[in-house]
Amino acid sequence: MSESTLPGALVTNAENDVMDVLGADVAVPQPQRFKEGVKIVLRFLVVFGIAMVLWELVKFIGGSPWRFSTADGALFNLEWFPPFEWKIASDLNMPHLWDIFGALIQPAQRNGPPLVNVLAQAAVVTMTAALAGFLIGTAVGLFLGTVFAHSALLERSLVPYVVASQTIPILAIAPMVVVWLRAGWWSVALLAAYLCFFPVTINTLRGLRSPDPRAIELMNSYAASTWATLWKVRYPSALPYIFTALKIAATTAVVGAIIGELPSGIREGLGGAIMNFNQYYAITPHKLWAVIIFTAVVGILFFITVTLVERVMTRNMRKLEG
């Protein structure tokens, strides 16, 4: 074997030996099968259904009186006067579920498009900023986590500031960011990134330090470079930690984007829709609840997207290792 090919051969041999040493510890957990995915969806729907039943049960016992009848009242006319009167269960605080979901197919304004269409357009605006913030926050988090994992001095010096950054309420930071950047789309994206980078930083740091010490020692014995050890051992072992952080960051990115829209003057996003219907809450509370539920669904879909990406990446890694 010539000297020109020796380093590459050593790293390749080291990689194979690392797989033998770590075994299942290096491999990312196998993605759940289709049947298991269906069970998860069914469990979610069951819990959601139970929550809906409990919601209406509370209103049935202590909500506002209600009437359900046909338009002319000829076929049936049902009235109910709950035995208790709880303020929290009033129609103002807890609208009926059929009013909330019905609001989605009703016009948002007189002679306007259905509310669900308006919210879908608003979701595109918000999710564009949320996705940009998610990518920026992920990049910053991966960079900081990698630097901290390789420098104990920087970790001890800077991690306290990273932690302290998350103790400042984002509502206090949002107006300042908007003023600095003169409002606009980028201010919203940066606020989303602000909430995303912290979990990615911490979990990347933990993940990069999670490999079996035997694997690191084996790579060192083959004179593998720091970068080779990072890409062949540390990052594969850190993937479960990183994707856990990314799933958290996906939901916080949506929250950050919505909060960023409030002081920025952007009214085309979900934050603007929340502000708009909040002004008419006393008249149409069910519309604000419809916006809130729609926003939650958007966040869940973002979470599911990251989960699917995780499964694809882990499946490809398993094929490469095989």
XYZ file of C-alpha atoms in Angstrom:
322
model
C 0.000 0.000 0.000
C 1.473 3.345 -1.030
C 1.830 6.284 1.311
C -0.613 8.355 -0.800
C -3.405 5.898 -0.191
C -2.599 5.045 3.407
C -4.565 7.821 5.211
C -7.740 7.204 3.223
C -7.466 3.462 3.737
C -6.907 3.914 7.435
C -9.994 6.115 7.771
C -12.070 3.612 5.791
C -10.864 0.752 7.966
C -11.506 2.849 11.044
C -15.054 3.508 9.914
C -15.712 -0.198 9.440
C -14.187 -1.021 12.802
C -16.249 1.696 14.465
C -19.409 0.076 13.137
C -18.282 -3.208 14.648
C -17.505 -1.580 17.985
C -20.691 0.425 18.275
C -23.140 -1.920 16.627
C -26.658 -0.820 17.434
C -25.396 2.208 19.375
C -24.298 3.994 16.202
C -27.345 3.071 14.171
C -30.232 5.474 14.439
C -33.392 3.790 15.757
C -35.353 2.207 12.926
C -38.357 4.179 11.708
C -41.696 2.906 12.886
C -43.592 0.718 10.511
C -46.784 1.748 8.767
C -49.038 -0.042 11.227
C -47.357 1.651 14.157
C -47.810 5.014 12.426
C -51.505 4.290 11.998
C -51.762 3.449 15.698
C -50.159 6.771 16.609
C -52.645 8.637 14.413
C -55.553 6.705 15.895
C -54.386 7.416 19.445
C -54.128 11.104 18.604
C -57.636 11.115 17.151
C -59.000 9.277 20.191
C -57.435 11.784 22.584
C -58.694 14.661 20.438
C -62.174 13.143 20.392
C -62.160 12.735 24.176
C -61.114 16.377 24.557
C -64.005 17.447 22.315
C -66.481 15.385 24.324
C -65.204 16.844 27.599
C -65.453 20.355 26.142
C -69.106 19.922 25.240
C -69.809 18.076 28.498
C -68.583 21.074 30.493
C -70.834 23.340 28.441
C -73.738 20.933 28.843
C -73.409 21.079 32.626
C -72.437 24.692 33.235
C -72.521 26.597 29.959
C -74.904 29.126 28.499
C -78.475 28.112 27.542
C -78.721 27.075 23.931
C -81.281 26.228 21.290
C -80.981 23.883 18.331
C -83.756 23.904 15.754
C -84.551 24.095 12.065
C -84.805 27.469 10.391
C -88.572 27.703 10.857
C -88.708 25.526 13.956
C -91.297 23.268 12.333
C -89.429 19.951 12.456
C -87.874 20.237 15.899
C -86.951 22.881 18.407
C -84.551 21.756 21.139
C -83.680 23.974 24.080
C -81.352 23.291 26.982
C -80.823 25.175 30.226
C -77.738 23.844 32.065
C -78.195 23.137 35.790
C -75.128 25.261 36.651
C -73.794 28.554 35.407
C -70.014 28.593 35.123
C -68.430 31.735 33.733
C -65.584 29.793 32.177
C -68.083 27.669 30.220
C -70.045 30.585 28.763
C -70.339 30.990 25.008
C -67.916 33.910 25.231
C -65.150 31.839 26.819
C -65.970 28.404 25.390
C -67.950 28.536 22.146
C -69.618 25.348 20.974
C -67.395 23.211 18.789
C -69.897 23.254 15.949
C -69.702 27.065 15.986
C -65.892 26.986 15.939
C -65.548 24.520 13.066
C -68.516 26.049 11.275
C -66.743 29.406 11.283
C -64.045 27.949 9.027
C -66.473 27.503 6.139
C -68.319 30.759 6.748
C -67.192 34.043 5.123
C -64.493 35.800 7.119
C -66.208 39.074 6.229
C -69.508 39.883 4.624
C -69.514 38.716 0.994
C -65.914 37.578 1.435
C -64.215 34.202 0.952
C -64.539 31.449 3.570
C -62.402 31.885 6.659
C -60.421 28.733 5.893
C -59.292 30.240 2.563
C -58.187 33.441 4.279
C -56.275 31.461 6.900
C -54.635 29.252 4.266
C -53.232 32.341 2.538
C -52.121 33.739 5.895
C -50.445 30.426 6.739
C -48.294 30.664 3.594
C -46.986 34.073 4.723
C -46.321 32.922 8.280
C -44.789 29.592 7.310
C -42.418 31.266 4.852
C -40.947 33.322 7.690
C -41.112 30.357 10.081
C -39.246 28.107 7.637
C -36.562 30.737 7.081
C -36.196 31.201 10.823
C -36.098 27.446 11.315
C -33.267 27.056 8.806
C -31.303 29.998 10.230
C -31.776 28.817 13.805
C -30.807 25.270 12.862
C -27.629 26.430 11.124
C -26.631 28.617 14.071
C -27.438 25.856 16.559
C -25.447 23.221 14.674
C -22.477 25.570 14.389
C -22.489 26.560 18.062
C -23.043 22.989 19.245
C -20.143 21.750 17.132
C -17.836 24.521 18.343
C -18.754 23.937 21.986
C -18.220 20.182 21.626
C -14.642 20.770 20.472
C -13.729 23.615 22.817
C -14.355 23.294 26.535
C -13.161 26.872 27.006
C -15.744 28.298 24.613
C -18.413 26.078 26.121
C -17.747 27.335 29.646
C -17.530 30.921 28.407
C -20.511 31.140 26.056
C -23.090 28.527 27.074
C -24.239 30.632 30.070
C -25.005 33.472 27.643
C -26.840 31.090 25.321
C -28.978 29.952 28.252
C -29.498 33.529 29.450
C -30.753 34.522 26.002
C -33.751 32.255 26.480
C -34.728 33.823 29.808
C -35.590 37.112 28.087
C -39.272 37.185 27.034
C -39.559 37.250 23.268
C -42.332 39.833 23.565
C -39.716 42.216 24.971
C -37.261 41.495 22.166
C -39.710 41.550 19.257
C -40.307 45.342 19.173
C -36.557 46.027 19.307
C -35.821 43.643 16.442
C -38.621 45.201 14.393
C -37.224 48.704 14.984
C -33.643 47.648 14.191
C -34.620 45.948 10.943
C -37.363 48.464 10.107
C -40.063 45.798 10.336
C -40.449 43.600 7.299
C -40.243 39.899 6.671
C -36.679 39.384 7.942
C -37.486 40.625 11.421
C -40.136 37.915 11.702
C -37.713 35.260 10.436
C -35.014 36.303 12.913
C -37.437 36.134 15.830
C -38.349 32.609 14.753
C -34.631 31.770 14.526
C -34.121 33.192 18.023
C -36.456 30.560 19.461
C -35.041 27.762 17.302
C -31.303 27.951 17.857
C -31.284 27.151 21.584
C -32.637 23.558 21.571
C -30.541 22.755 18.494
C -27.389 24.093 20.165
C -27.853 22.167 23.407
C -28.889 18.889 21.788
C -26.119 19.069 19.202
C -23.616 19.523 22.018
C -25.054 16.551 23.895
C -25.240 14.422 20.779
C -21.676 15.069 19.672
C -20.474 13.894 23.069
C -22.643 10.785 23.084
C -20.524 8.324 21.010
C -18.960 5.342 22.693
C -15.440 6.338 23.852
C -14.151 3.139 22.253
C -15.177 4.438 18.838
C -13.349 7.717 19.392
C -10.249 5.893 20.624
C -10.367 3.601 17.617
C -10.524 6.537 15.207
C -7.603 8.153 17.017
C -5.601 4.938 16.771
C -6.041 5.080 12.995
C -4.779 8.691 13.013
C -8.122 9.893 11.694
C -8.500 13.645 11.457
C -10.888 15.615 13.644
C -13.187 16.141 10.663
C -13.205 12.429 9.824
C -14.136 11.573 13.404
C -16.800 14.269 13.367
C -18.493 13.069 10.174
C -17.993 9.318 10.606
C -18.729 8.956 14.325
C -19.944 12.032 16.147
C -22.617 13.324 13.773
C -24.212 9.900 13.122
C -24.420 9.349 16.876
C -25.828 12.847 17.376
C -28.646 12.540 14.826
C -31.299 11.314 17.310
C -30.465 14.256 19.587
C -30.446 16.736 16.714
C -33.774 15.614 15.289
C -35.366 15.753 18.717
C -34.270 19.386 18.870
C -35.466 20.039 15.319
C -38.950 18.802 16.155
C -39.043 21.196 19.092
C -37.657 23.986 16.915
C -40.306 23.358 14.250
C -43.111 24.269 16.636
C -41.253 27.170 18.245
C -40.509 28.593 14.784
C -44.235 28.932 14.134
C -44.727 30.579 17.527
C -41.815 32.948 16.918
C -43.101 33.920 13.478
C -46.578 34.669 14.806
C -45.218 36.733 17.693
C -42.916 38.558 15.287
C -45.856 39.537 13.097
C -47.642 41.315 15.937
C -45.349 44.383 16.309
C -44.050 44.312 12.729
C -47.229 45.587 11.131
C -47.548 42.509 8.919
C -51.263 41.763 8.737
C -51.187 39.140 6.000
C -50.018 36.327 8.296
C -51.624 34.286 11.043
C -50.453 36.813 13.637
C -52.398 39.513 11.828
C -55.459 37.250 11.682
C -55.244 36.654 15.427
C -55.002 40.394 16.088
C -57.902 41.101 13.748
C -60.332 38.598 15.233
C -59.191 39.426 18.755
C -60.701 42.880 18.250
C -64.101 41.288 17.622
C -63.824 38.574 20.256
C -66.793 39.863 22.255
C -69.003 39.518 19.158
C -67.571 36.483 17.364
C -65.404 34.495 19.799
C -65.786 31.336 17.728
C -63.815 32.907 14.857
C -60.798 33.590 17.071
C -60.966 30.023 18.350
C -61.097 28.822 14.731
C -57.930 30.799 13.964
C -56.197 29.334 17.024
C -57.100 25.763 16.048
C -56.005 26.358 12.456
C -52.680 27.737 13.693
C -52.184 24.678 15.894
C -52.791 22.417 12.899
C -50.154 24.319 10.915
C -47.629 23.799 13.715
C -48.464 20.097 13.900
C -47.973 19.710 10.142
C -44.556 21.361 10.414
C -43.670 18.948 13.219
C -44.813 15.975 11.131
C -42.734 17.190 8.180
C -39.569 17.214 10.284
C -40.446 13.747 11.596
C -40.791 12.417 8.038
C -37.433 13.930 7.084
C -35.904 12.201 10.100
C -37.277 8.845 8.992
C -35.988 9.271 5.447
C -32.504 10.219 6.646
C -32.278 7.405 9.178
C -33.501 4.904 6.585
C -30.842 6.051 4.108
C -28.143 5.911 6.782
C -29.165 2.379 7.674
C -28.896 1.360 4.011
C -25.430 2.906 3.759
C -24.299 1.158 6.920
C -25.683 -2.103 5.610
